[in-house]
Short mmCIF file of C-alpha atoms and ligand atoms in Angstrom, two decimals:
data_model
loop_
_atom_site.label_atom_id
_atom_site.label_comp_id
_atom_site.label_asym_id
_atom_site.label_seq_id
_atom_site.Cartn_x
_atom_site.Cartn_y
_atom_site.Cartn_z
CA UNK B 2 0.08 -0.05 0.03
CA UNK B 3 1.47 3.53 -0.60
CA UNK B 4 1.35 6.11 1.27
CA UNK B 5 1.74 8.77 -0.92
CA UNK B 6 -0.72 11.11 0.45
CA UNK B 7 0.47 11.57 3.98
CA UNK B 8 3.03 14.90 3.65
CA UNK B 9 6.03 14.72 4.96
CA UNK B 10 7.00 18.14 4.60
CA UNK B 11 4.53 20.29 7.24
CA UNK B 12 1.84 21.47 4.47
CA UNK B 13 -0.73 23.79 6.19
CA UNK B 14 -4.72 24.24 5.46
CA UNK B 15 -7.16 27.14 6.67
CA UNK B 16 -10.65 26.12 6.89
CA UNK B 17 -12.97 28.71 5.59
CA UNK B 18 -16.03 28.55 6.93
CA UNK B 19 -20.21 29.00 6.00
CA UNK B 20 -23.66 28.41 6.73
CA UNK B 21 -25.26 26.27 9.78
CA UNK B 22 -24.25 24.60 11.98
CA UNK B 23 -23.53 21.55 11.40
CA UNK B 24 -20.95 22.91 8.36
CA UNK B 25 -19.40 24.09 11.51
CA UNK B 26 -18.99 20.92 13.31
CA UNK B 27 -18.45 19.40 8.84
CA UNK B 28 -15.20 21.45 9.90
CA UNK B 29 -14.26 19.70 12.93
CA UNK B 30 -14.17 16.09 10.86
CA UNK B 31 -12.55 17.67 8.25
CA UNK B 32 -9.35 18.96 10.40
CA UNK B 33 -9.34 15.87 12.17
CA UNK B 34 -8.77 14.02 8.76
CA UNK B 35 -6.09 15.90 7.70
CA UNK B 36 -4.17 16.44 10.66
CA UNK B 37 -4.32 12.89 10.69
CA UNK B 38 -2.77 12.97 7.32
CA UNK B 39 -0.07 15.56 8.79
CA UNK B 40 -1.23 18.34 8.06
CA UNK B 41 -1.33 21.89 10.08
CA UNK B 42 -4.58 23.87 10.29
CA UNK B 43 -3.42 27.50 10.32
CA UNK B 44 -5.04 30.61 11.38
CA UNK B 45 -4.67 32.68 8.69
CA UNK B 46 -5.41 32.73 5.31
CA UNK B 47 -0.98 34.14 4.62
CA UNK B 48 -0.18 31.13 6.24
CA UNK B 49 -1.94 27.58 4.22
CA UNK B 50 -0.62 26.22 1.68
CA UNK B 51 -4.60 25.22 0.37
CA UNK B 52 -7.90 26.72 1.88
CA UNK B 53 -10.95 24.80 2.22
CA UNK B 54 -14.03 26.70 1.62
CA UNK B 55 -16.77 24.82 3.51
CA UNK B 56 -20.07 26.92 1.64
CA UNK B 57 -23.65 26.51 2.04
CA UNK B 58 -26.07 25.91 -0.76
CA UNK B 59 -29.71 26.60 1.24
CA UNK B 60 -30.05 30.04 -0.86
CA UNK B 61 -28.69 32.27 -3.49
CA UNK B 62 -26.68 35.02 -1.92
CA UNK B 63 -25.45 31.98 0.58
CA UNK B 64 -23.17 31.62 -2.86
CA UNK B 65 -22.61 34.45 -4.00
CA UNK B 66 -20.62 35.06 -0.93
CA UNK B 67 -19.07 32.23 -1.37
CA UNK B 68 -18.34 32.73 -5.09
CA UNK B 69 -16.90 36.64 -4.20
CA UNK B 70 -14.74 34.91 -2.19
CA UNK B 71 -13.24 32.39 -4.42
CA UNK B 72 -13.08 35.66 -6.44
CA UNK B 73 -11.03 37.23 -4.31
CA UNK B 74 -8.06 34.99 -3.34
CA UNK B 75 -7.35 34.53 -6.61
CA UNK B 76 -4.75 38.03 -6.27
CA UNK B 77 -3.58 36.12 -3.21
CA UNK B 78 -3.37 32.95 -5.16
CA UNK B 79 -1.43 36.18 -7.82
CA UNK B 80 1.40 36.02 -5.45
CA UNK B 81 1.20 32.50 -3.97
CA UNK B 82 1.51 29.45 -6.98
CA UNK B 83 1.39 27.53 -4.45
CA UNK B 84 -1.53 28.62 -2.87
CA UNK B 85 -5.07 26.34 -4.22
CA UNK B 86 -8.04 26.12 -3.43
CA UNK B 87 -11.65 24.20 -2.92
CA UNK B 88 -14.36 23.87 -2.06
CA UNK B 89 -16.31 21.79 0.31
CA UNK B 90 -19.62 21.17 1.53
CA UNK B 91 -23.44 21.46 0.74
CA UNK B 92 -21.96 24.15 -2.16
CA UNK B 93 -20.08 21.64 -3.97
CA UNK B 94 -22.04 18.73 -4.06
CA UNK B 95 -24.03 21.18 -6.02
CA UNK B 96 -22.31 22.49 -9.04
CA UNK B 97 -20.46 19.10 -8.91
CA UNK B 98 -17.26 19.93 -11.22
CA UNK B 99 -19.00 23.09 -12.49
CA UNK B 100 -17.80 24.59 -9.86
CA UNK B 101 -14.20 24.42 -11.87
CA UNK B 102 -15.00 24.98 -14.78
CA UNK B 103 -16.76 27.98 -13.86
CA UNK B 104 -14.04 28.76 -11.74
CA UNK B 105 -10.93 27.96 -12.42
CA UNK B 106 -9.08 29.70 -9.96
CA UNK B 107 -10.63 26.90 -7.55
CA UNK B 108 -8.93 23.01 -7.84
CA UNK B 109 -11.03 21.33 -6.14
CA UNK B 110 -14.70 20.43 -4.86
CA UNK B 111 -15.37 16.93 -2.03
CA UNK B 112 -18.49 16.96 -0.86
CA UNK B 113 -20.22 16.26 2.60
CA UNK B 114 -19.62 12.91 2.26
CA UNK B 115 -16.11 12.18 -0.07
CA UNK B 116 -14.83 14.15 2.75
CA UNK B 117 -12.17 10.67 4.21
CA UNK B 118 -10.89 11.42 0.74
CA UNK B 119 -9.66 15.18 1.68
CA UNK B 120 -5.73 13.09 1.88
CA UNK B 121 -5.53 11.11 -1.25
CA UNK B 122 -7.03 14.96 -3.33
CA UNK B 123 -4.53 17.31 -1.69
CA UNK B 124 -1.62 15.00 -2.75
CA UNK B 125 -3.57 14.93 -6.84
CA UNK B 126 -3.86 18.75 -6.96
CA UNK B 127 0.04 19.01 -5.52
CA UNK B 128 0.89 16.86 -9.12
CA UNK B 129 -1.43 19.41 -10.60
CA UNK B 130 -4.61 17.04 -10.42
CA UNK B 131 -7.82 19.16 -10.41
CA UNK B 132 -9.77 16.96 -8.47
CA UNK B 133 -13.73 16.64 -8.05
CA UNK B 134 -15.97 14.23 -4.75
CA UNK B 135 -19.54 14.77 -4.56
CA UNK B 136 -20.12 10.82 -4.28
CA UNK B 137 -22.79 11.08 -0.98
CA UNK B 138 -23.59 7.71 0.97
CA UNK B 139 -26.52 6.80 2.46
CA UNK B 140 -24.02 5.51 5.34
CA UNK B 141 -21.04 7.29 6.35
CA UNK B 142 -21.29 9.77 9.43
CA UNK B 143 -17.65 10.29 10.86
CA UNK B 144 -19.29 8.20 13.89
CA UNK B 145 -14.87 6.97 14.75
CA UNK B 146 -13.66 10.68 13.68
CA UNK B 147 -12.70 13.03 16.61
CA UNK B 148 -13.15 16.63 15.92
CA UNK B 149 -10.40 18.66 16.07
CA UNK B 150 -11.99 22.15 17.90
CA UNK B 151 -11.53 25.16 15.95
CA UNK B 152 -11.49 28.57 17.17
CA UNK B 153 -13.76 27.86 19.92
CA UNK B 154 -13.68 29.39 23.51
CA UNK B 155 -13.22 25.87 25.88
CA UNK B 156 -16.91 25.79 27.47
CA UNK B 157 -18.93 24.91 24.27
CA UNK B 158 -18.98 22.75 20.51
CA UNK B 159 -21.13 20.95 18.67
CA UNK B 160 -21.35 17.39 17.92
CA UNK B 161 -23.47 16.47 15.28
CA UNK B 162 -25.31 13.25 15.67
CA UNK B 163 -26.71 12.33 11.74
CA UNK B 164 -26.39 13.80 8.85
CA UNK B 165 -28.59 14.16 5.92
CA UNK B 166 -32.56 15.15 5.30
CA UNK B 167 -35.79 13.09 3.73
CA UNK B 168 -38.04 15.25 4.10
CA UNK B 169 -37.80 17.75 0.93
CA UNK B 170 -39.45 20.92 1.71
CA UNK B 171 -40.50 21.46 -1.88
CA UNK B 172 -38.49 24.99 -1.58
CA UNK B 173 -35.29 22.56 -0.51
CA UNK B 174 -31.84 21.49 -1.36
CA UNK B 175 -30.90 20.29 1.71
CA UNK B 176 -31.65 17.02 0.51
CA UNK B 177 -30.28 17.12 -2.63
CA UNK B 178 -27.23 17.92 -1.51
CA UNK B 179 -26.07 16.52 2.01
CA UNK B 180 -27.67 12.87 1.36
CA UNK B 181 -30.23 10.44 2.21
CA UNK B 182 -30.92 10.61 7.00
CA UNK B 183 -29.17 8.73 8.50
CA UNK B 184 -27.97 8.51 12.35
CA UNK B 185 -25.13 7.82 14.28
CA UNK B 186 -24.18 4.91 17.35
CA UNK B 187 -25.08 6.21 20.45
CA UNK B 188 -21.65 4.71 21.80
CA UNK B 189 -19.68 7.18 20.32
CA UNK B 190 -22.52 9.73 20.65
CA UNK B 191 -22.37 10.07 24.36
CA UNK B 192 -18.98 9.23 24.06
CA UNK B 193 -18.09 12.26 22.88
CA UNK B 194 -19.76 14.68 25.50
CA UNK B 195 -17.99 13.19 28.36
CA UNK B 196 -15.09 12.86 26.60
CA UNK B 197 -15.47 16.88 26.23
CA UNK B 198 -16.73 17.28 29.60
CA UNK B 199 -13.89 15.87 31.49
CA UNK B 200 -12.00 18.15 29.37
CA UNK B 201 -13.26 21.27 31.34
CA UNK B 202 -16.28 22.09 28.17
CA UNK B 203 -20.01 22.56 29.56
CA UNK B 204 -21.76 22.89 26.78
CA UNK B 205 -23.72 20.62 24.21
CA UNK B 206 -24.88 21.37 21.30
CA UNK B 207 -26.74 17.56 19.38
CA UNK B 208 -27.24 18.69 15.90
CA UNK B 209 -29.02 17.50 12.85
CA UNK B 210 -30.89 18.62 10.31
CA UNK B 211 -33.61 16.52 12.02
CA UNK B 212 -32.99 15.47 15.16
CA UNK B 213 -36.43 14.21 15.80
CA UNK B 214 -35.96 11.44 13.58
CA UNK B 215 -32.68 10.12 14.85
CA UNK B 216 -32.91 6.57 14.82
CA UNK B 217 -30.03 4.29 15.84
CA UNK B 218 -30.65 1.81 18.25
CA UNK B 219 -32.18 4.10 20.76
CA UNK B 220 -34.80 7.50 20.06
CA UNK B 221 -33.64 10.73 20.73
CA UNK B 222 -35.20 11.70 23.77
CA UNK B 223 -33.16 8.33 24.86
CA UNK B 224 -29.90 9.81 23.74
CA UNK B 225 -30.53 13.59 24.91
CA UNK B 226 -31.25 11.77 28.33
CA UNK B 227 -27.79 9.90 28.09
CA UNK B 228 -26.61 12.94 26.84
CA UNK B 229 -27.25 14.78 29.81
CA UNK B 230 -26.83 11.62 32.22
CA UNK B 231 -23.48 12.13 31.83
CA UNK B 232 -23.38 15.69 35.07
CA UNK B 233 -25.45 18.03 35.44
CA UNK B 234 -22.78 20.52 35.56
CA UNK B 235 -23.19 20.53 31.37
CA UNK B 236 -25.45 22.00 29.29
CA UNK B 237 -26.83 20.21 26.84
CA UNK B 238 -28.65 21.74 23.85
CA UNK B 239 -30.00 20.30 20.09
CA UNK B 240 -31.47 21.60 16.60
CA UNK B 241 -33.12 21.80 14.88
CA UNK B 242 -37.10 20.18 15.14
CA UNK B 243 -39.01 19.62 12.84
CA UNK B 244 -42.46 20.29 14.09
CA UNK B 245 -44.48 17.22 12.93
CA UNK B 246 -42.53 15.06 15.16
CA UNK B 247 -42.21 16.77 17.83
CA UNK B 248 -42.63 14.64 20.51
CA UNK B 249 -44.31 14.55 23.72
CA UNK B 250 -41.75 12.08 25.70
CA UNK B 251 -39.07 14.51 24.52
CA UNK B 252 -40.77 16.72 26.37
CA UNK B 253 -40.80 14.92 28.84
CA UNK B 254 -37.61 13.72 29.10
CA UNK B 255 -36.51 17.15 28.59
CA UNK B 256 -38.81 18.62 31.79
CA UNK B 257 -36.88 16.05 34.53
CA UNK B 258 -33.62 17.43 33.25
CA UNK B 259 -33.41 21.13 34.19
CA UNK B 260 -29.72 20.46 32.06
CA UNK B 261 -31.46 19.89 29.20
CA UNK B 262 -32.89 24.56 28.00
CA UNK B 263 -35.25 25.51 27.57
CA UNK B 264 -34.82 26.34 24.14
CA UNK B 265 -35.96 24.97 21.03
CA UNK B 266 -36.03 25.99 17.26
CA UNK B 267 -38.97 24.73 15.81
CA UNK B 268 -39.03 26.11 11.74
CA UNK B 269 -42.33 26.68 10.88
CA UNK B 270 -41.18 27.95 7.67
CA UNK B 271 -45.19 29.60 7.42
CA UNK B 272 -48.15 30.79 9.10
CA UNK B 273 -50.67 29.31 6.31
CA UNK B 274 -52.09 26.25 6.13
CA UNK B 275 -52.21 26.69 2.12
CA UNK B 276 -48.89 27.52 1.80
CA UNK B 277 -47.59 24.74 4.01
CA UNK B 278 -49.49 22.85 1.98
CA UNK B 279 -46.96 23.87 -1.07
CA UNK B 280 -43.92 23.52 1.06
CA UNK B 281 -44.72 19.32 1.70
CA UNK B 282 -44.42 21.02 5.86
CA UNK B 283 -46.77 17.79 6.59
CA UNK B 284 -48.58 19.77 9.48
CA UNK B 285 -50.50 22.41 9.91
CA UNK B 286 -51.46 25.70 12.15
CA UNK B 287 -53.34 23.70 14.68
CA UNK B 288 -51.18 20.94 14.52
CA UNK B 289 -47.89 23.64 15.65
CA UNK B 290 -50.35 25.65 17.90
CA UNK B 291 -50.97 22.59 19.00
CA UNK B 292 -47.17 21.31 19.07
CA UNK B 293 -46.33 24.51 21.12
CA UNK B 294 -49.08 25.04 23.69
CA UNK B 295 -47.81 21.62 24.36
CA UNK B 296 -44.47 22.74 24.81
CA UNK B 297 -45.26 25.60 27.52
CA UNK B 298 -47.13 23.31 29.83
CA UNK B 299 -44.37 21.40 29.93
CA UNK B 300 -41.75 23.50 29.87
CA UNK B 301 -42.99 26.44 30.58
CA UNK B 302 -39.85 28.51 30.76
CA UNK B 303 -38.61 27.09 27.75
CA UNK B 304 -38.04 29.88 24.90
CA UNK B 305 -39.14 28.96 21.35
CA UNK B 306 -38.08 30.16 18.27
CA UNK B 307 -38.64 29.84 14.02
CA UNK B 308 -37.76 29.95 10.78
CA UNK B 309 -39.07 31.30 8.26
CA UNK B 310 -39.89 32.29 4.61
CA UNK B 311 -42.10 35.44 2.12
CA UNK B 312 -43.10 35.34 -0.86
CA UNK B 313 -42.57 31.56 -1.59
CA UNK B 314 -44.66 30.83 -4.42
CA UNK B 315 -48.17 32.04 -5.27
CA UNK B 316 -47.48 33.45 -1.54
CA UNK B 317 -51.46 36.16 -1.42
CA UNK B 318 -51.62 38.64 1.36
CA UNK B 319 -53.39 36.83 2.98
CA UNK B 320 -50.75 33.88 3.36
CA UNK B 321 -48.82 36.32 4.23
CA UNK B 322 -51.21 38.28 6.88
CA UNK B 323 -51.68 34.89 8.60
CA UNK B 324 -47.81 34.20 8.85
CA UNK B 325 -47.85 38.01 11.64
CA UNK B 326 -51.29 36.10 12.81
CA UNK B 327 -48.97 33.58 14.54
CA UNK B 328 -45.95 35.52 14.81
CA UNK B 329 -48.09 37.52 17.39
CA UNK B 330 -49.29 34.12 18.78
CA UNK B 331 -46.65 31.83 19.37
CA UNK B 332 -44.59 35.19 20.11
CA UNK B 333 -40.81 33.93 19.39
CA UNK B 334 -38.16 34.65 21.31
CA UNK B 335 -36.03 34.68 18.13
CA UNK B 336 -36.52 34.56 14.19
CA UNK B 337 -34.49 33.12 11.36
CA UNK B 338 -36.58 35.43 8.16
CA UNK B 339 -35.59 34.56 4.96
CA UNK B 340 -36.16 35.95 1.43
CA UNK B 341 -37.63 32.36 -0.96
CA UNK B 342 -35.26 32.11 -2.74
CA UNK B 343 -35.73 28.68 -5.48
CA UNK B 344 -32.79 26.73 -5.92
CA UNK B 345 -32.19 24.92 -8.71
CA UNK B 346 -33.25 20.23 -8.63
CA UNK B 347 -36.09 20.71 -6.00
CA UNK B 348 -39.60 20.45 -6.22
CA UNK B 349 -40.95 24.42 -6.47
CA UNK B 350 -38.08 24.27 -9.02
CA UNK B 351 -39.49 21.73 -11.26
CA UNK B 352 -42.86 22.18 -10.86
CA UNK B 353 -43.73 26.19 -9.26
CA UNK B 354 -43.81 29.27 -9.97
CA UNK B 355 -40.85 31.52 -8.22
CA UNK B 356 -44.34 34.62 -9.30
CA UNK B 357 -44.05 36.42 -6.13
CA UNK B 358 -41.61 39.95 -7.31
CA UNK B 359 -38.09 40.41 -5.48
CA UNK B 360 -39.30 44.34 -3.57
CA UNK B 361 -43.07 42.31 -2.74
CA UNK B 362 -40.47 39.18 -1.13
CA UNK B 363 -38.12 42.37 0.84
CA UNK B 364 -41.81 44.37 1.51
CA UNK B 365 -43.02 40.94 3.45
CA UNK B 366 -39.98 40.68 4.69
CA UNK B 367 -40.11 43.79 6.04
CA UNK B 368 -43.30 43.08 8.26
CA UNK B 369 -41.86 40.28 10.12
CA UNK B 370 -38.31 41.19 10.60
CA UNK B 371 -40.53 45.29 12.51
CA UNK B 372 -42.68 42.09 13.98
CA UNK B 373 -40.77 40.42 15.20
CA UNK B 374 -38.39 42.79 16.38
CA UNK B 375 -41.54 44.42 18.88
CA UNK B 376 -41.79 40.84 20.21
CA UNK B 377 -38.44 40.46 21.50
CA UNK B 378 -38.30 43.76 23.04
CA UNK B 379 -41.59 43.54 24.94
CA UNK B 380 -40.14 39.38 25.59
CA UNK B 381 -37.25 40.80 26.85
CA UNK B 382 -38.57 43.57 28.76
CA UNK B 383 -40.79 40.92 31.07
CA UNK B 384 -37.35 39.65 32.13
CA UNK B 385 -36.21 43.04 33.76
CA UNK B 386 -35.91 40.71 37.55
CA UNK B 387 -36.03 38.00 37.14
CA UNK B 388 -32.81 36.08 37.59
CA UNK B 389 -30.74 33.12 35.87
CA UNK B 390 -28.27 30.50 36.34
CA UNK B 391 -25.63 32.31 33.60
CA UNK B 392 -22.55 29.66 31.66
CA UNK B 393 -19.98 32.54 31.66
CA UNK B 394 -18.96 32.21 27.98
CA UNK B 395 -15.72 34.97 27.67
CA UNK B 396 -15.62 38.71 27.48
CA UNK B 397 -18.36 41.23 26.22
CA UNK B 398 -17.99 42.36 22.37
CA UNK B 399 -17.90 45.67 23.80
CA UNK B 400 -15.76 45.46 27.24
CA UNK B 401 -13.64 44.09 28.71
CA UNK B 402 -14.86 45.28 31.55
CA UNK B 403 -17.85 42.87 31.24
CA UNK B 404 -18.58 39.61 30.55
CA UNK B 405 -21.31 38.11 28.10
CA UNK B 406 -23.18 34.02 29.58
CA UNK B 407 -26.01 32.41 27.94
CA UNK B 408 -29.21 31.22 30.66
CA UNK B 409 -30.99 28.03 29.98
CA UNK B 410 -33.54 29.47 27.33
CA UNK B 411 -30.50 31.10 25.12
CA UNK B 412 -30.55 34.04 25.62
CA UNK B 413 -27.33 36.19 25.90
CA UNK B 414 -26.63 38.42 28.70
CA UNK B 415 -24.40 41.21 30.30
CA UNK B 416 -22.91 42.85 33.49
CA UNK B 417 -20.08 43.41 34.74
CA UNK B 418 -17.39 41.44 35.57
CA UNK B 419 -16.55 41.08 39.00
CA UNK B 420 -15.16 38.03 40.39
CA UNK B 421 -16.73 35.22 37.46
CA UNK B 422 -14.52 33.28 34.75
CA UNK B 423 -15.88 32.46 32.03
CA UNK B 424 -15.90 28.45 31.30
CA UNK B 425 -18.50 28.61 35.23
CA UNK B 426 -21.59 28.95 36.35
CA UNK B 427 -22.91 31.78 37.62
CA UNK B 428 -26.24 33.74 38.58
CA UNK B 429 -27.74 36.75 37.69
CA UNK B 430 -29.94 39.94 37.74
CA UNK B 431 -31.23 41.47 34.82
CA UNK B 432 -31.20 45.04 35.25
CA UNK B 433 -31.91 46.49 31.86
CA UNK B 434 -32.28 45.30 27.81
CA UNK B 435 -33.17 45.00 24.41
CA UNK B 436 -34.90 42.99 22.09
CA UNK B 437 -31.22 41.31 21.70
CA UNK B 438 -29.43 41.78 25.27
CA UNK B 439 -30.32 41.13 28.43
CA UNK B 440 -28.33 43.72 31.03
CA UNK B 441 -27.57 42.35 34.06
CA UNK B 442 -26.01 41.90 37.49
CA UNK B 443 -24.29 39.28 38.79
CA UNK B 444 -25.74 37.66 41.79
CA UNK B 445 -22.96 37.18 45.15
N1 LIG Q 3 -35.28 29.85 0.60
C1 LIG Q 3 -35.67 30.22 1.54
N2 LIG Q 3 -34.98 30.59 2.90
C2 LIG Q 3 -34.75 28.77 2.87
N3 LIG Q 3 -35.01 28.28 4.04
C3 LIG Q 3 -33.76 26.15 3.62
N4 LIG Q 3 -34.49 26.47 2.17
C4 LIG Q 3 -35.08 28.11 1.56
C5 LIG Q 3 -34.74 28.37 0.08
N5 LIG Q 3 -34.60 27.91 -1.20
C6 LIG Q 3 -34.48 28.14 5.10
C7 LIG Q 3 -36.06 27.28 5.85
C8 LIG Q 3 -35.14 26.15 6.72
C9 LIG Q 3 -33.62 27.42 6.61
C10 LIG Q 3 -32.44 26.76 7.28
O1 LIG Q 3 -33.05 27.96 5.38
O2 LIG Q 3 -36.71 28.48 6.25
O3 LIG Q 3 -35.33 26.36 8.12
FE1 LIG Q 4 -34.65 21.42 4.00
FE2 LIG Q 4 -36.81 20.72 5.48
FE3 LIG Q 4 -35.24 19.01 5.14
FE4 LIG Q 4 -35.10 20.82 6.76
S1 LIG Q 4 -36.53 19.60 7.00
S2 LIG Q 4 -33.39 20.29 5.84
S3 LIG Q 4 -35.99 22.49 5.93
S4 LIG Q 4 -36.16 18.78 3.79
#
């Protein structure tokens, strides 16, 4: 067997990550695979021999940002002829070798299930060949790879528990870029979480496109119970849940464990039943509101956050009004709000018109943003006077004299540092709020 892909003289890779939390978790797997093959991971493009761009394809603007970045790197490459650029992740999977034809300074393209091949690919590139590996897998979970934690705070870490998605929401490209759903063994997940805790980490986020359909030798409620029972000082979060299968069993396990955080991300996408059907979301507004009610019955203090899309195919003013109405009913603590972006290959691309004018999409989106801003501020005003246990994460961006951390509900609290230390739990009393932040003081 030949190991010509192992590097003898230390060469450096630089990884740049775009998109969702899953991509950030994947970048840590990529770093692990390449450090094992002898590469160093550097923190500046200036020191890199290979720049790996881990990309997102969910909306067109995400892809345009990456293309812009790739083109920007040409200047650096013209000064440093041995510097190679590769595109990884969802955009690589979607565009495959087309990307190398369109962006001539890209030397390699690697899809989300092909990261184990990167050492060979980089060796090939070093020999002057361009290469693309984009096969999707039905089994790859990278379960045996211990991620190299990149630029983390040593306090919170992501653990990817499953990959892929087969819900086929009409607008969404993910089932095509990340392939079929598959779950990682619970033993490897619990082991990874325990190791992180022993290393001093105090928070893990279990990641998957739809964690509720986690299915291995146990289901998701059982998995999260096992992770939560590693230690009561380890906080456990998870993302993302699909409303169609948010089970009471999960809510029971959550309410029985204080260290499973009181925060559920429950993407609604639209408040109109007609839109939800067209989107193939497999639930109704009534079902969704029932889930929200049930969450609040089990855990009255649980925060709820969402994703929403403005201007999907044929969306009328009434459909849009129904979304605003749903926002008023649920009163989300936070929302990720998007304009619909038509994605090649999706059901909507094949069968549904992208017929809402851009200005109208923008208008609707802005209306949702401004309503959500008001709701978040009103929600936060009710926090004044409350005390929360906060996991201290680090220095606040505004002042060295202040620290920040999060409460169980995932709200950011900023407070005068006093004798608080990052990586520990402290009680903070809320004094003042904005729509995004709670400002408080340490309770001794
Ligand atoms: N256009 C706009 N937003 C989208 N999302 C997914 N696909 C699209 C698209 N084509 C949003 C959904 C999803 C989030 C991750 O991105 O709200 O929950
Ligand atoms: Fe996309 Fe729907 Fe899967 Fe989420 S559940 S990744 S929106 S197809």
